[in-house]
Steps between C-alpha positions, in 0.01 A plus 500: 500500500597611848762777566661497833732796603682580830596869486685768709246783541790747504586402153148412367247723672202371313524122448152459370591740226812303429294175463259684259793633296646144480167369364478782243854427387425128438201610299711730285745208442214280404353752262832568333501137361234468218308182490205552264590249229755226422779735392453699827509176701845419350632838612358446847682176533817639356530740789366293771631154419781559775314760695591546863228654703719500800773721323230723358338560843838565664608742231161676509516565881876598482419748239195640687709551813819633332312744266273614797804564714679699231191701402493641860876573497584620146323759288576319173284202620181716487462424129409137586216361283258303724521121450734499198831441682353211715358362184822477309693379799272207565473416123895491464542299823225261428632400159839454668684756279878491548619776256275814538568812301346842562545790255394832667580862538598466865472275811139478601269273707503251197872453557451403858207276393706312237802473743266352772378245232864410405579456873221236519613312189882520565541707187626842422365840359677694250373862504596700178491873546585800273668685788714425801311383808436780753631451861153498638397211270796300582417552875149363437635194342763454784235549767270249342776232531506468121843637409652169410200413273479804285761567232474853373610574140525862376506613146295476175238237554489409127861399527505325843174300474630280203777379749250272686376172360209273581347752738225338727322812600532856381337833571526801277377842603336625185440867588614606150513334151878454511474265804202324345730405209735328750249219551606355164867478616423260784653147453225295686542154629298312239409214740322728744517879554295817561544850356318782677459844342407753764341843476320443177276801527192533277527308170866443521607140424775270615623197317153392387622143468792575274822349654820483297695184422229250582399216284151353440527254787482780754171639613477872565204687640478869616211652704468848633357555852383807691779463763674822598491733202469212260691186476546236223618149599639295227541108569737281305532125517529169309177324442654153492573503862152633574335221300698237674407637838134535392493135379646373831239707681210362296622135554534535873182718559219252470239610754508303820183353644370710787195467729200725428524838659872442577599799279365831624495823310693808630273810487683758717773537755572717812788605719548331845722661750672315787748621755778283634463524880875447565664712234221751450527464123195544290429232238257576223333218297306535178262197517245403233137430582354179365151378436 
């Protein structure tokens, strides 16, 4: 895999670090999808059957830039958990989520991250908050160019959350047990959806695979990851669609005849920097070494 970037050094002072962050984020996304047995394989295919790497990458970079800018300008952005916001943004955008719902205590970097994902998918973000949105938070969303994408709803989350059906992607801030209980009120899209429980400190658990109003034809799997302060990702999908895709894949995947030594094994990679003589732009390439 080769990553090619053209950056403005005024905005991205360390492009090498940016490339390393992208690689690390892709690893997080890969690790978030279990794949150790046949059941895990079904879940992996559920989420990735219509995966858009392009949307995921754009959302990731957009989130990285926006949250970085706001972290320097606004004090409330200093609570940012490294890596978690870029991860959820790439995951929501990559699975092409249209209806995204966040339940939180206030506007945070995760709000911007999910809105950035919705911008890539042509969807919308519903942000459910217990208290009115502060003026400073509204300014953050406006300055991000995300005002028309985010729909703020203020009130009791337990009463507001049931108003939304077939949610594609949802994020709940589980700082206390009351909010953890809200996970069971989410009406997920049974065909393909993801529920993220954030801030699961210590032994605290999220859905644990228990999703309401789903029949036996729907596959559900929850896994907890050491992202941020603790994050559980629950993936939901219908196995029938997965099996059809898998069967088509097997039928069309007979190994082609190749010359001996035509396939080479990747063992490492390195960064190559090239400067455009006309524009002065610095282009950085991550190129694999082959043997």
